[in-house]
PDB file of C-alpha atoms in Angstrom:
ATOM      1  CA  UNK V  13      -0.012  -0.027  -0.003  1.00 50.00           C
ATOM      2  CA  UNK V  14       1.443   3.279  -1.067  1.00 59.00           C
ATOM      3  CA  UNK V  15       1.617   6.442   1.073  1.00 80.00           C
ATOM      4  CA  UNK V  16      -1.092   8.979   0.504  1.00 89.00           C
ATOM      5  CA  UNK V  17      -0.003  11.773  -1.821  1.00 91.00           C
ATOM      6  CA  UNK V  18      -0.062  15.321  -0.327  1.00 95.00           C
ATOM      7  CA  UNK V  19      -1.699  16.460  -3.595  1.00 97.00           C
ATOM      8  CA  UNK V  20      -4.489  13.952  -2.954  1.00 97.00           C
ATOM      9  CA  UNK V  21      -5.047  15.341   0.598  1.00 96.00           C
ATOM     10  CA  UNK V  22      -4.981  18.924  -0.685  1.00 97.00           C
ATOM     11  CA  UNK V  23      -7.338  17.970  -3.584  1.00 97.00           C
ATOM     12  CA  UNK V  24      -9.883  16.532  -1.121  1.00 97.00           C
ATOM     13  CA  UNK V  25      -9.658  19.729   1.014  1.00 97.00           C
ATOM     14  CA  UNK V  26     -10.085  21.935  -2.033  1.00 97.00           C
ATOM     15  CA  UNK V  27     -13.038  19.866  -3.105  1.00 97.00           C
ATOM     16  CA  UNK V  28     -14.733  20.191   0.193  1.00 97.00           C
ATOM     17  CA  UNK V  29     -14.379  23.936   0.072  1.00 98.00           C
ATOM     18  CA  UNK V  30     -15.977  23.975  -3.425  1.00 97.00           C
ATOM     19  CA  UNK V  31     -12.823  24.899  -5.175  1.00 98.00           C
ATOM     20  CA  UNK V  32     -13.301  22.458  -7.965  1.00 97.00           C
ATOM     21  CA  UNK V  33     -10.859  23.671 -10.518  1.00 97.00           C
ATOM     22  CA  UNK V  34      -8.157  23.644  -7.874  1.00 98.00           C
ATOM     23  CA  UNK V  35      -9.251  20.188  -6.724  1.00 97.00           C
ATOM     24  CA  UNK V  36      -9.035  18.902 -10.298  1.00 98.00           C
ATOM     25  CA  UNK V  37      -5.520  20.225 -10.762  1.00 98.00           C
ATOM     26  CA  UNK V  38      -4.370  18.680  -7.384  1.00 98.00           C
ATOM     27  CA  UNK V  39      -5.933  15.317  -8.255  1.00 98.00           C
ATOM     28  CA  UNK V  40      -4.191  15.422 -11.581  1.00 98.00           C
ATOM     29  CA  UNK V  41      -0.847  15.954  -9.756  1.00 98.00           C
ATOM     30  CA  UNK V  42      -1.656  13.029  -7.375  1.00 98.00           C
ATOM     31  CA  UNK V  43      -2.446  10.872 -10.323  1.00 98.00           C
ATOM     32  CA  UNK V  44       0.945  11.567 -11.807  1.00 97.00           C
ATOM     33  CA  UNK V  45       2.679  10.833  -8.477  1.00 97.00           C
ATOM     34  CA  UNK V  46       0.896   7.423  -8.205  1.00 97.00           C
ATOM     35  CA  UNK V  47       1.771   6.681 -11.849  1.00 97.00           C
ATOM     36  CA  UNK V  48       5.363   7.327 -10.978  1.00 96.00           C
ATOM     37  CA  UNK V  49       5.399   4.638  -8.274  1.00 96.00           C
ATOM     38  CA  UNK V  50       3.345   2.323 -10.487  1.00 96.00           C
ATOM     39  CA  UNK V  51       0.214   2.282  -8.380  1.00 97.00           C
ATOM     40  CA  UNK V  52      -2.336   1.951 -11.106  1.00 97.00           C
ATOM     41  CA  UNK V  53      -5.368   1.612  -8.781  1.00 98.00           C
ATOM     42  CA  UNK V  54      -4.574   4.857  -6.856  1.00 97.00           C
ATOM     43  CA  UNK V  55      -3.776   6.660 -10.174  1.00 98.00           C
ATOM     44  CA  UNK V  56      -7.213   5.614 -11.578  1.00 98.00           C
ATOM     45  CA  UNK V  57      -8.908   6.634  -8.297  1.00 98.00           C
ATOM     46  CA  UNK V  58      -7.294  10.094  -8.654  1.00 98.00           C
ATOM     47  CA  UNK V  59      -8.372  10.339 -12.265  1.00 98.00           C
ATOM     48  CA  UNK V  60     -11.960   9.614 -11.141  1.00 97.00           C
ATOM     49  CA  UNK V  61     -11.657  12.288  -8.392  1.00 97.00           C
ATOM     50  CA  UNK V  62     -10.359  14.654 -11.030  1.00 98.00           C
ATOM     51  CA  UNK V  63     -13.284  13.878 -13.338  1.00 98.00           C
ATOM     52  CA  UNK V  64     -15.829  14.544 -10.607  1.00 97.00           C
ATOM     53  CA  UNK V  65     -14.113  17.841  -9.704  1.00 98.00           C
ATOM     54  CA  UNK V  66     -14.103  18.854 -13.429  1.00 98.00           C
ATOM     55  CA  UNK V  67     -17.789  18.078 -13.679  1.00 97.00           C
ATOM     56  CA  UNK V  68     -18.467  20.233 -10.599  1.00 97.00           C
ATOM     57  CA  UNK V  69     -16.433  22.955 -12.290  1.00 97.00           C
ATOM     58  CA  UNK V  70     -18.636  22.691 -15.482  1.00 97.00           C
ATOM     59  CA  UNK V  71     -15.855  21.250 -17.542  1.00 98.00           C
ATOM     60  CA  UNK V  72     -17.378  18.216 -19.213  1.00 97.00           C
ATOM     61  CA  UNK V  73     -14.707  17.585 -21.827  1.00 98.00           C
ATOM     62  CA  UNK V  74     -11.919  17.569 -19.239  1.00 98.00           C
ATOM     63  CA  UNK V  75     -13.973  15.299 -17.011  1.00 98.00           C
ATOM     64  CA  UNK V  76     -14.511  12.784 -19.732  1.00 98.00           C
ATOM     65  CA  UNK V  77     -10.865  12.873 -20.749  1.00 98.00           C
ATOM     66  CA  UNK V  78      -9.775  12.282 -17.075  1.00 98.00           C
ATOM     67  CA  UNK V  79     -12.147   9.323 -16.500  1.00 98.00           C
ATOM     68  CA  UNK V  80     -11.692   7.377 -19.787  1.00 97.00           C
ATOM     69  CA  UNK V  81     -10.241   3.965 -19.302  1.00 97.00           C
ATOM     70  CA  UNK V  82     -10.265   3.969 -15.506  1.00 98.00           C
ATOM     71  CA  UNK V  83     -13.023   1.327 -15.363  1.00 98.00           C
ATOM     72  CA  UNK V  84     -10.750  -1.087 -17.208  1.00 98.00           C
ATOM     73  CA  UNK V  85      -7.927  -0.482 -14.708  1.00 98.00           C
ATOM     74  CA  UNK V  86     -10.270  -1.252 -11.815  1.00 98.00           C
ATOM     75  CA  UNK V  87     -11.546  -4.276 -13.528  1.00 98.00           C
ATOM     76  CA  UNK V  88      -7.960  -5.610 -14.147  1.00 98.00           C
ATOM     77  CA  UNK V  89      -7.268  -5.264 -10.487  1.00 98.00           C
ATOM     78  CA  UNK V  90     -10.461  -6.847  -9.314  1.00 98.00           C
ATOM     79  CA  UNK V  91     -11.719  -3.519  -7.790  1.00 98.00           C
ATOM     80  CA  UNK V  92     -15.318  -4.158  -8.886  1.00 97.00           C
ATOM     81  CA  UNK V  93     -17.060  -1.483  -6.829  1.00 97.00           C
ATOM     82  CA  UNK V  94     -14.528   1.080  -8.046  1.00 97.00           C
ATOM     83  CA  UNK V  95     -15.098  -0.172 -11.581  1.00 98.00           C
ATOM     84  CA  UNK V  96     -18.824   0.503 -11.210  1.00 97.00           C
ATOM     85  CA  UNK V  97     -18.299   3.929  -9.703  1.00 97.00           C
ATOM     86  CA  UNK V  98     -15.882   4.754 -12.507  1.00 97.00           C
ATOM     87  CA  UNK V  99     -18.606   3.747 -15.035  1.00 97.00           C
ATOM     88  CA  UNK V 100     -21.006   6.041 -13.276  1.00 96.00           C
ATOM     89  CA  UNK V 101     -18.433   8.891 -13.422  1.00 97.00           C
ATOM     90  CA  UNK V 102     -17.937   8.135 -17.188  1.00 98.00           C
ATOM     91  CA  UNK V 103     -21.666   8.224 -17.729  1.00 96.00           C
ATOM     92  CA  UNK V 104     -21.917  11.610 -16.000  1.00 96.00           C
ATOM     93  CA  UNK V 105     -19.125  13.009 -18.038  1.00 97.00           C
ATOM     94  CA  UNK V 106     -20.555  11.624 -21.269  1.00 97.00           C
ATOM     95  CA  UNK V 107     -23.901  13.205 -20.369  1.00 94.00           C
ATOM     96  CA  UNK V 108     -22.162  16.549 -19.739  1.00 95.00           C
ATOM     97  CA  UNK V 109     -20.852  16.523 -23.315  1.00 97.00           C
ATOM     98  CA  UNK V 110     -24.234  15.482 -24.682  1.00 93.00           C
ATOM     99  CA  UNK V 111     -23.251  11.930 -25.709  1.00 94.00           C
ATOM    100  CA  UNK V 112     -26.512  10.651 -24.329  1.00 91.00           C
ATOM    101  CA  UNK V 113     -26.587   7.141 -25.827  1.00 89.00           C
ATOM    102  CA  UNK V 114     -23.117   6.378 -24.603  1.00 95.00           C
ATOM    103  CA  UNK V 115     -23.997   7.842 -21.172  1.00 94.00           C
ATOM    104  CA  UNK V 116     -26.991   5.582 -20.977  1.00 90.00           C
ATOM    105  CA  UNK V 117     -24.985   2.575 -21.821  1.00 94.00           C
ATOM    106  CA  UNK V 118     -22.342   3.417 -19.172  1.00 96.00           C
ATOM    107  CA  UNK V 119     -25.116   3.924 -16.582  1.00 93.00           C
ATOM    108  CA  UNK V 120     -26.612   0.586 -17.453  1.00 90.00           C
ATOM    109  CA  UNK V 121     -23.263  -1.172 -17.106  1.00 95.00           C
ATOM    110  CA  UNK V 122     -22.734   0.558 -13.704  1.00 94.00           C
ATOM    111  CA  UNK V 123     -26.246  -0.568 -12.628  1.00 91.00           C
ATOM    112  CA  UNK V 124     -25.643  -4.131 -13.577  1.00 92.00           C
ATOM    113  CA  UNK V 125     -22.407  -4.307 -11.507  1.00 95.00           C
ATOM    114  CA  UNK V 126     -23.937  -2.495  -8.534  1.00 93.00           C
ATOM    115  CA  UNK V 127     -26.934  -4.915  -8.522  1.00 89.00           C
ATOM    116  CA  UNK V 128     -24.486  -7.948  -8.538  1.00 92.00           C
ATOM    117  CA  UNK V 129     -22.649  -6.365  -5.647  1.00 94.00           C
ATOM    118  CA  UNK V 130     -25.836  -5.549  -3.689  1.00 89.00           C
ATOM    119  CA  UNK V 131     -24.787  -1.896  -3.416  1.00 90.00           C
ATOM    120  CA  UNK V 132     -28.212  -0.375  -3.052  1.00 83.00           C
ATOM    121  CA  UNK V 133     -27.201   3.076  -1.898  1.00 81.00           C
ATOM    122  CA  UNK V 134     -25.028   3.674  -4.914  1.00 89.00           C
ATOM    123  CA  UNK V 135     -27.594   1.856  -7.078  1.00 86.00           C
ATOM    124  CA  UNK V 136     -30.323   4.291  -5.935  1.00 80.00           C
ATOM    125  CA  UNK V 137     -28.169   7.226  -6.862  1.00 86.00           C
ATOM    126  CA  UNK V 138     -27.298   5.953 -10.304  1.00 87.00           C
ATOM    127  CA  UNK V 139     -31.013   5.085 -10.980  1.00 82.00           C
ATOM    128  CA  UNK V 140     -31.826   8.661 -10.215  1.00 82.00           C
ATOM    129  CA  UNK V 141     -29.298   9.868 -12.576  1.00 84.00           C
ATOM    130  CA  UNK V 142     -30.645   7.561 -15.289  1.00 80.00           C
ATOM    131  CA  UNK V 143     -34.108   8.849 -14.704  1.00 78.00           C
ATOM    132  CA  UNK V 144     -32.892  12.460 -15.026  1.00 78.00           C
ATOM    133  CA  UNK V 145     -31.135  11.557 -18.272  1.00 78.00           C
ATOM    134  CA  UNK V 146     -34.356   9.913 -19.541  1.00 72.00           C
ATOM    135  CA  UNK V 147     -36.497  12.956 -18.535  1.00 71.00           C
ATOM    136  CA  UNK V 148     -34.198  15.208 -20.521  1.00 68.00           C
ATOM    137  CA  UNK V 149     -34.527  12.984 -23.483  1.00 58.00           C
ATOM    138  CA  UNK V 150     -38.343  13.180 -23.184  1.00 50.00           C
ATOM    139  CA  UNK V 151     -38.697   9.503 -22.281  1.00 53.00           C
ATOM    140  CA  UNK V 152     -40.979  10.057 -19.285  1.00 54.00           C
ATOM    141  CA  UNK V 153     -42.326   6.519 -18.837  1.00 51.00           C
ATOM    142  CA  UNK V 154     -38.831   5.103 -18.724  1.00 58.00           C
ATOM    143  CA  UNK V 155     -37.797   7.880 -16.411  1.00 51.00           C
ATOM    144  CA  UNK V 156     -40.687   7.218 -14.061  1.00 52.00           C
ATOM    145  CA  UNK V 157     -39.819   3.556 -13.950  1.00 55.00           C
ATOM    146  CA  UNK V 158     -36.187   4.379 -13.043  1.00 56.00           C
ATOM    147  CA  UNK V 159     -37.324   6.802 -10.323  1.00 52.00           C
ATOM    148  CA  UNK V 160     -39.701   4.197  -8.840  1.00 53.00           C
ATOM    149  CA  UNK V 161     -36.887   1.713  -8.831  1.00 59.00           C
ATOM    150  CA  UNK V 162     -34.595   4.190  -7.089  1.00 56.00           C
ATOM    151  CA  UNK V 163     -37.256   4.783  -4.354  1.00 53.00           C
ATOM    152  CA  UNK V 164     -37.714   1.033  -3.990  1.00 57.00           C
ATOM    153  CA  UNK V 165     -33.976   0.617  -3.259  1.00 58.00           C
ATOM    154  CA  UNK V 166     -34.116   3.192  -0.379  1.00 56.00           C
ATOM    155  CA  UNK V 167     -33.906   1.262   2.896  1.00 60.00           C
ATOM    156  CA  UNK V 168     -36.498   3.515   4.561  1.00 67.00           C
ATOM    157  CA  UNK V 169     -37.898   5.951   2.022  1.00 64.00           C
ATOM    158  CA  UNK V 170     -38.874   9.306   3.535  1.00 63.00           C
ATOM    159  CA  UNK V 171     -42.402  10.713   3.289  1.00 64.00           C
ATOM    160  CA  UNK V 172     -41.559  12.697   0.149  1.00 59.00           C
ATOM    161  CA  UNK V 173     -40.167   9.627  -1.557  1.00 57.00           C
ATOM    162  CA  UNK V 174     -43.166   7.519  -0.792  1.00 59.00           C
ATOM    163  CA  UNK V 175     -45.414  10.286  -1.967  1.00 61.00           C
ATOM    164  CA  UNK V 176     -43.502  10.638  -5.233  1.00 56.00           C
ATOM    165  CA  UNK V 177     -43.613   6.859  -5.783  1.00 56.00           C
ATOM    166  CA  UNK V 178     -47.400   6.886  -5.220  1.00 60.00           C
ATOM    167  CA  UNK V 179     -47.841   9.750  -7.664  1.00 57.00           C
ATOM    168  CA  UNK V 180     -45.537   8.196 -10.262  1.00 57.00           C
ATOM    169  CA  UNK V 181     -47.281   4.803 -10.062  1.00 58.00           C
ATOM    170  CA  UNK V 182     -50.767   6.396 -10.413  1.00 56.00           C
ATOM    171  CA  UNK V 183     -49.836   8.723 -13.193  1.00 55.00           C
ATOM    172  CA  UNK V 184     -48.078   6.228 -15.436  1.00 52.00           C
ATOM    173  CA  UNK V 185     -50.490   3.375 -15.066  1.00 53.00           C
TER     174      UNK V 185
END
């Protein structure tokens, strides 16, 4: 296990302070440090962090460039949850650059892995993202089904989530 990069720590701090462009730069520097010591998994993790920071900064192209290929690195190292999360990050970046069909495919791959792992919390979030993408694409019935599924995955849905599920089920029957 490698020592944590100071750039990684600074990047996390900048991200928490909503300084997303700075965080993206720091995560990129941490990625390079981990590449130097041949830690492919940590390098891919930093690339994913960088992608998320770029997305928060409104820089979809850079987010996509940062995340591309990381899911394969995680797969090669049997980091299956990380692989799924990388696919989710890739989907979000693809969505940001208006590559909707590719984004949907990446979300679907992410969902498949998360279902296999039984990661319901992450799965719920990805299903919400898929629903949002489908709503934007004017595919309201599919979006409603995704939203209902995401609420079903909540351990204890709150009153608002139960109400939304009720409305969606009635409206789309």
